[in-house]
PDB file of C-alpha atoms in Angstrom:
ATOM      1  CA  MET A   1      24.631   7.600  52.608  1.00  0.00           C
ATOM      2  CA  THR A   2      24.039   6.818  48.929  1.00  0.00           C
ATOM      3  CA  ILE A   3      21.058   8.239  47.117  1.00  0.00           C
ATOM      4  CA  ARG A   4      19.865   6.242  44.169  1.00  0.00           C
ATOM      5  CA  THR A   5      18.052   8.048  41.446  1.00  0.00           C
ATOM      6  CA  LYS A   6      16.324   6.322  38.603  1.00  0.00           C
ATOM      7  CA  THR A   7      16.628   7.850  35.192  1.00  0.00           C
ATOM      8  CA  LEU A   8      13.879   7.117  32.774  1.00  0.00           C
ATOM      9  CA  ASN A   9      14.974   5.579  29.518  1.00  0.00           C
ATOM     10  CA  LEU A  10      12.537   6.741  26.907  1.00  0.00           C
ATOM     11  CA  LEU A  11      12.251   4.850  23.683  1.00  0.00           C
ATOM     12  CA  ASP A  12      13.577   6.775  20.745  1.00  0.00           C
ATOM     13  CA  ASN A  13      10.940   7.379  18.118  1.00  0.00           C
ATOM     14  CA  PRO A  14      12.719   8.956  15.148  1.00  0.00           C
ATOM     15  CA  PRO A  15      10.610  10.260  12.279  1.00  0.00           C
ATOM     16  CA  ILE A  16      10.000   7.701   9.556  1.00  0.00           C
ATOM     17  CA  PRO A  17      10.497   8.900   5.973  1.00  0.00           C
ATOM     18  CA  VAL A  18       7.334   8.935   3.867  1.00  0.00           C
ATOM     19  CA  GLN A  19       8.911   6.533   1.372  1.00  0.00           C
ATOM     20  CA  VAL A  20       9.391   3.935   4.108  1.00  0.00           C
ATOM     21  CA  LYS A  21       5.793   4.345   5.318  1.00  0.00           C
ATOM     22  CA  LEU A  22       4.479   3.912   1.774  1.00  0.00           C
ATOM     23  CA  THR A  23       6.677   0.895   1.114  1.00  0.00           C
ATOM     24  CA  ALA A  24       5.569  -0.745   4.365  1.00  0.00           C
ATOM     25  CA  ALA A  25       1.904  -0.087   3.556  1.00  0.00           C
ATOM     26  CA  TRP A  26       2.201  -1.506   0.024  1.00  0.00           C
ATOM     27  CA  THR A  27       4.044  -4.543   1.406  1.00  0.00           C
ATOM     28  CA  SER A  28       1.251  -5.146   3.933  1.00  0.00           C
ATOM     29  CA  PHE A  29      -1.309  -4.663   1.170  1.00  0.00           C
ATOM     30  CA  MET A  30       0.482  -7.248  -0.985  1.00  0.00           C
ATOM     31  CA  PHE A  31       0.586  -9.850   1.798  1.00  0.00           C
ATOM     32  CA  LEU A  32      -3.119  -9.393   2.428  1.00  0.00           C
ATOM     33  CA  TYR A  33      -3.962  -9.328  -1.281  1.00  0.00           C
ATOM     34  CA  ILE A  34      -2.147 -12.595  -1.936  1.00  0.00           C
ATOM     35  CA  TYR A  35      -3.466 -14.367   1.157  1.00  0.00           C
ATOM     36  CA  VAL A  36      -7.081 -13.409   0.403  1.00  0.00           C
ATOM     37  CA  ASP A  37      -6.685 -15.041  -3.010  1.00  0.00           C
ATOM     38  CA  TYR A  38      -4.995 -18.055  -1.423  1.00  0.00           C
ATOM     39  CA  PHE A  39      -7.670 -18.500   1.270  1.00  0.00           C
ATOM     40  CA  HIS A  40     -10.346 -18.166  -1.410  1.00  0.00           C
ATOM     41  CA  LEU A  41      -9.119 -21.545  -2.692  1.00  0.00           C
ATOM     42  CA  TYR A  42     -10.516 -23.113   0.490  1.00  0.00           C
ATOM     43  CA  LYS A  43     -14.001 -21.950  -0.415  1.00  0.00           C
ATOM     44  CA  PRO A  44     -16.059 -25.008  -1.373  1.00  0.00           C
ATOM     45  CA  GLY A  45     -16.202 -25.414  -5.128  1.00  0.00           C
ATOM     46  CA  SER A  46     -13.288 -23.090  -5.942  1.00  0.00           C
ATOM     47  CA  ILE A  47     -10.869 -25.858  -6.913  1.00  0.00           C
ATOM     48  CA  ASP A  48     -13.590 -27.678  -8.875  1.00  0.00           C
ATOM     49  CA  ASP A  49     -14.355 -24.476 -10.794  1.00  0.00           C
ATOM     50  CA  MET A  50     -10.659 -23.954 -11.536  1.00  0.00           C
ATOM     51  CA  LEU A  51     -10.311 -27.528 -12.765  1.00  0.00           C
ATOM     52  CA  ALA A  52     -13.341 -26.905 -14.980  1.00  0.00           C
ATOM     53  CA  GLY A  53     -11.581 -23.826 -16.399  1.00  0.00           C
ATOM     54  CA  VAL A  54     -13.643 -21.147 -14.645  1.00  0.00           C
ATOM     55  CA  VAL A  55     -12.701 -18.485 -12.091  1.00  0.00           C
ATOM     56  CA  PHE A  56     -15.338 -16.063 -10.760  1.00  0.00           C
ATOM     57  CA  GLU A  57     -17.691 -16.952 -13.618  1.00  0.00           C
ATOM     58  CA  PHE A  58     -14.951 -16.148 -16.172  1.00  0.00           C
ATOM     59  CA  ASP A  59     -13.365 -18.726 -18.452  1.00  0.00           C
ATOM     60  CA  ILE A  60      -9.678 -19.153 -17.706  1.00  0.00           C
ATOM     61  CA  THR A  61      -7.871 -17.734 -20.725  1.00  0.00           C
ATOM     62  CA  PRO A  62      -4.449 -16.217 -21.315  1.00  0.00           C
ATOM     63  CA  THR A  63      -6.119 -12.785 -21.324  1.00  0.00           C
ATOM     64  CA  LEU A  64      -7.768 -13.390 -17.931  1.00  0.00           C
ATOM     65  CA  LEU A  65      -4.527 -14.638 -16.383  1.00  0.00           C
ATOM     66  CA  THR A  66      -2.638 -11.653 -17.837  1.00  0.00           C
ATOM     67  CA  MET A  67      -5.200  -9.285 -16.305  1.00  0.00           C
ATOM     68  CA  MET A  68      -4.951 -11.085 -12.957  1.00  0.00           C
ATOM     69  CA  LEU A  69      -1.161 -10.891 -13.078  1.00  0.00           C
ATOM     70  CA  ALA A  70      -1.321  -7.167 -13.841  1.00  0.00           C
ATOM     71  CA  SER A  71      -3.662  -6.599 -10.897  1.00  0.00           C
ATOM     72  CA  VAL A  72      -1.084  -8.177  -8.574  1.00  0.00           C
ATOM     73  CA  ALA A  73       1.974  -6.741 -10.329  1.00  0.00           C
ATOM     74  CA  ILE A  74       0.908  -3.114  -9.892  1.00  0.00           C
ATOM     75  CA  PRO A  75       0.877  -3.098  -6.064  1.00  0.00           C
ATOM     76  CA  ALA A  76       3.990  -5.309  -6.076  1.00  0.00           C
ATOM     77  CA  LEU A  77       5.780  -2.688  -8.174  1.00  0.00           C
ATOM     78  CA  MET A  78       4.499   0.035  -5.833  1.00  0.00           C
ATOM     79  CA  VAL A  79       6.604  -1.527  -3.057  1.00  0.00           C
ATOM     80  CA  MET A  80       9.763  -0.791  -5.064  1.00  0.00           C
ATOM     81  CA  LEU A  81       8.574   2.438  -6.677  1.00  0.00           C
ATOM     82  CA  SER A  82       7.637   3.964  -3.320  1.00  0.00           C
ATOM     83  CA  MET A  83      11.279   3.697  -2.245  1.00  0.00           C
ATOM     84  CA  THR A  84      12.914   4.766  -5.497  1.00  0.00           C
ATOM     85  CA  LEU A  85      10.836   7.370  -7.332  1.00  0.00           C
ATOM     86  CA  PRO A  86      11.564  11.078  -6.845  1.00  0.00           C
ATOM     87  CA  ALA A  87       9.235  12.692  -4.290  1.00  0.00           C
ATOM     88  CA  ARG A  88       6.950  14.558  -6.703  1.00  0.00           C
ATOM     89  CA  VAL A  89       6.412  11.549  -9.006  1.00  0.00           C
ATOM     90  CA  ASN A  90       6.228   9.197  -6.014  1.00  0.00           C
ATOM     91  CA  ARG A  91       3.473  11.241  -4.392  1.00  0.00           C
ATOM     92  CA  ALA A  92       1.400  11.437  -7.575  1.00  0.00           C
ATOM     93  CA  THR A  93       1.861   7.749  -8.384  1.00  0.00           C
ATOM     94  CA  ASN A  94       0.785   6.674  -4.897  1.00  0.00           C
ATOM     95  CA  LEU A  95      -2.257   8.950  -4.972  1.00  0.00           C
ATOM     96  CA  VAL A  96      -3.400   7.637  -8.363  1.00  0.00           C
ATOM     97  CA  VAL A  97      -2.753   3.919  -7.770  1.00  0.00           C
ATOM     98  CA  ALA A  98      -4.223   3.835  -4.250  1.00  0.00           C
ATOM     99  CA  SER A  99      -7.308   5.752  -5.467  1.00  0.00           C
ATOM    100  CA  LEU A 100      -7.860   3.224  -8.255  1.00  0.00           C
ATOM    101  CA  TYR A 101      -7.388   0.206  -5.992  1.00  0.00           C
ATOM    102  CA  ILE A 102     -10.075   1.223  -3.471  1.00  0.00           C
ATOM    103  CA  PRO A 103     -13.004   0.507  -5.832  1.00  0.00           C
ATOM    104  CA  TYR A 104     -11.076  -2.406  -7.332  1.00  0.00           C
ATOM    105  CA  SER A 105     -10.811  -3.991  -3.865  1.00  0.00           C
ATOM    106  CA  ALA A 106     -14.539  -3.527  -3.268  1.00  0.00           C
ATOM    107  CA  VAL A 107     -15.373  -5.381  -6.490  1.00  0.00           C
ATOM    108  CA  ASN A 108     -14.092  -8.610  -4.853  1.00  0.00           C
ATOM    109  CA  ALA A 109     -17.352  -8.882  -2.911  1.00  0.00           C
ATOM    110  CA  VAL A 110     -19.651  -8.511  -5.925  1.00  0.00           C
ATOM    111  CA  GLY A 111     -21.811 -11.569  -6.404  1.00  0.00           C
ATOM    112  CA  GLU A 112     -20.795 -13.256  -3.152  1.00  0.00           C
ATOM    113  CA  SER A 113     -23.365 -14.663  -0.763  1.00  0.00           C
ATOM    114  CA  TRP A 114     -23.988 -13.242   2.714  1.00  0.00           C
ATOM    115  CA  ASP A 115     -22.421 -16.409   4.131  1.00  0.00           C
ATOM    116  CA  TRP A 116     -19.046 -15.008   3.079  1.00  0.00           C
ATOM    117  CA  ALA A 117     -19.678 -11.422   4.219  1.00  0.00           C
ATOM    118  CA  SER A 118     -17.299 -11.677   7.184  1.00  0.00           C
ATOM    119  CA  PHE A 119     -14.426 -12.979   5.013  1.00  0.00           C
ATOM    120  CA  TYR A 120     -14.848 -10.378   2.292  1.00  0.00           C
ATOM    121  CA  GLY A 121     -15.818  -7.594   4.692  1.00  0.00           C
ATOM    122  CA  LEU A 122     -12.687  -8.076   6.797  1.00  0.00           C
ATOM    123  CA  SER A 123     -10.340  -8.460   3.830  1.00  0.00           C
ATOM    124  CA  ILE A 124     -11.758  -5.527   1.885  1.00  0.00           C
ATOM    125  CA  GLY A 125     -11.973  -3.420   5.044  1.00  0.00           C
ATOM    126  CA  ILE A 126      -8.285  -3.916   5.840  1.00  0.00           C
ATOM    127  CA  GLU A 127      -7.277  -3.363   2.211  1.00  0.00           C
ATOM    128  CA  VAL A 128      -9.216  -0.082   2.136  1.00  0.00           C
ATOM    129  CA  LEU A 129      -7.667   1.019   5.456  1.00  0.00           C
ATOM    130  CA  LEU A 130      -4.177   0.350   4.080  1.00  0.00           C
ATOM    131  CA  LEU A 131      -5.017   2.227   0.881  1.00  0.00           C
ATOM    132  CA  ALA A 132      -6.435   5.132   2.926  1.00  0.00           C
ATOM    133  CA  PHE A 133      -3.175   5.218   4.907  1.00  0.00           C
ATOM    134  CA  ILE A 134      -1.254   5.346   1.608  1.00  0.00           C
ATOM    135  CA  LEU A 135      -3.459   8.180   0.352  1.00  0.00           C
ATOM    136  CA  ARG A 136      -3.051  10.137   3.591  1.00  0.00           C
ATOM    137  CA  SER A 137       0.721   9.616   3.695  1.00  0.00           C
ATOM    138  CA  ALA A 138       1.149  10.678   0.063  1.00  0.00           C
ATOM    139  CA  TRP A 139      -1.286  13.611   0.386  1.00  0.00           C
ATOM    140  CA  THR A 140       0.448  15.000   3.495  1.00  0.00           C
ATOM    141  CA  TRP A 141       3.983  14.469   2.151  1.00  0.00           C
ATOM    142  CA  PRO A 142       6.154  17.073   3.938  1.00  0.00           C
ATOM    143  CA  ARG A 143       7.354  19.995   1.852  1.00  0.00           C
ATOM    144  CA  THR A 144      10.731  21.676   2.077  1.00  0.00           C
ATOM    145  CA  PRO A 145      10.995  25.342   1.169  1.00  0.00           C
ATOM    146  CA  ALA A 146      12.562  25.932  -2.205  1.00  0.00           C
ATOM    147  CA  VAL A 147      15.251  28.573  -2.644  1.00  0.00           C
ATOM    148  CA  PRO A 148      14.289  30.836  -5.552  1.00  0.00           C
ATOM    149  CA  ALA A 149      16.763  31.088  -8.399  1.00  0.00           C
ATOM    150  CA  GLY A 150      18.205  34.296  -9.743  1.00  0.00           C
ATOM    151  CA  PRO A 151      20.925  36.862  -9.066  1.00  0.00           C
ATOM    152  CA  ALA A 152      19.124  38.341  -6.042  1.00  0.00           C
ATOM    153  CA  THR A 153      19.325  35.016  -4.202  1.00  0.00           C
ATOM    154  CA  THR A 154      22.942  34.097  -4.988  1.00  0.00           C
ATOM    155  CA  ASP A 155      24.131  35.165  -1.531  1.00  0.00           C
ATOM    156  CA  LEU A 156      21.263  33.284   0.122  1.00  0.00           C
ATOM    157  CA  ARG A 157      22.104  30.092  -1.753  1.00  0.00           C
ATOM    158  CA  GLN A 158      25.773  30.382  -0.834  1.00  0.00           C
ATOM    159  CA  ASP A 159      24.859  30.884   2.834  1.00  0.00           C
ATOM    160  CA  LEU A 160      22.738  27.742   2.761  1.00  0.00           C
ATOM    161  CA  ARG A 161      25.621  25.682   1.365  1.00  0.00           C
ATOM    162  CA  GLN A 162      27.910  26.637   4.239  1.00  0.00           C
TER     163      GLN A 162
END
C-alpha cells in the first residue's frame, strides 16, 4: 500500500532592500505623474489654451517650461538616486524630497472646478499615498549596529571579519 502525502509549497518571500522599495515607489510616482499631465490634455480647452500660449493661467515661457521640467526631473532622478546613494544620504534625500512633493501634489487641484474633483482627487490621493510610502520606508530604514573604533575593540573587529 502506498501512502501519498502532499507537501505544501510555500511561496518564498525574501526581504526587499529599502533601496528597491524606494526605487519602485518613485517609478510608480513618475508613471502616475506623467499620465496625469497627459490625461489633462483631454480636458476641454486644454489644447486651445496651449495653442494660445497659456498653461494653468500662466503664459508659456522658457522659464515656465524650465520649472515644469525641473518638477518632473526631480522625481525622475529619485528613481536612480534611491538605488545608488549611500544609505544615510539616501534616507535624508528621500525624506526631504517626498515631504516637499506632498504639498506640491496638492497644488494641482487649486482653481479646478468640482466637476474635476474625482480626477484630481484620485490622482493626488494616489500620489500622496506613494509619497507616504516613501516617507515611511525611508524613516524606518533598518539600522545595523556599528562596531566602535579603538584599541579596546580590535579583537572584536577581527572576530567579526572571520
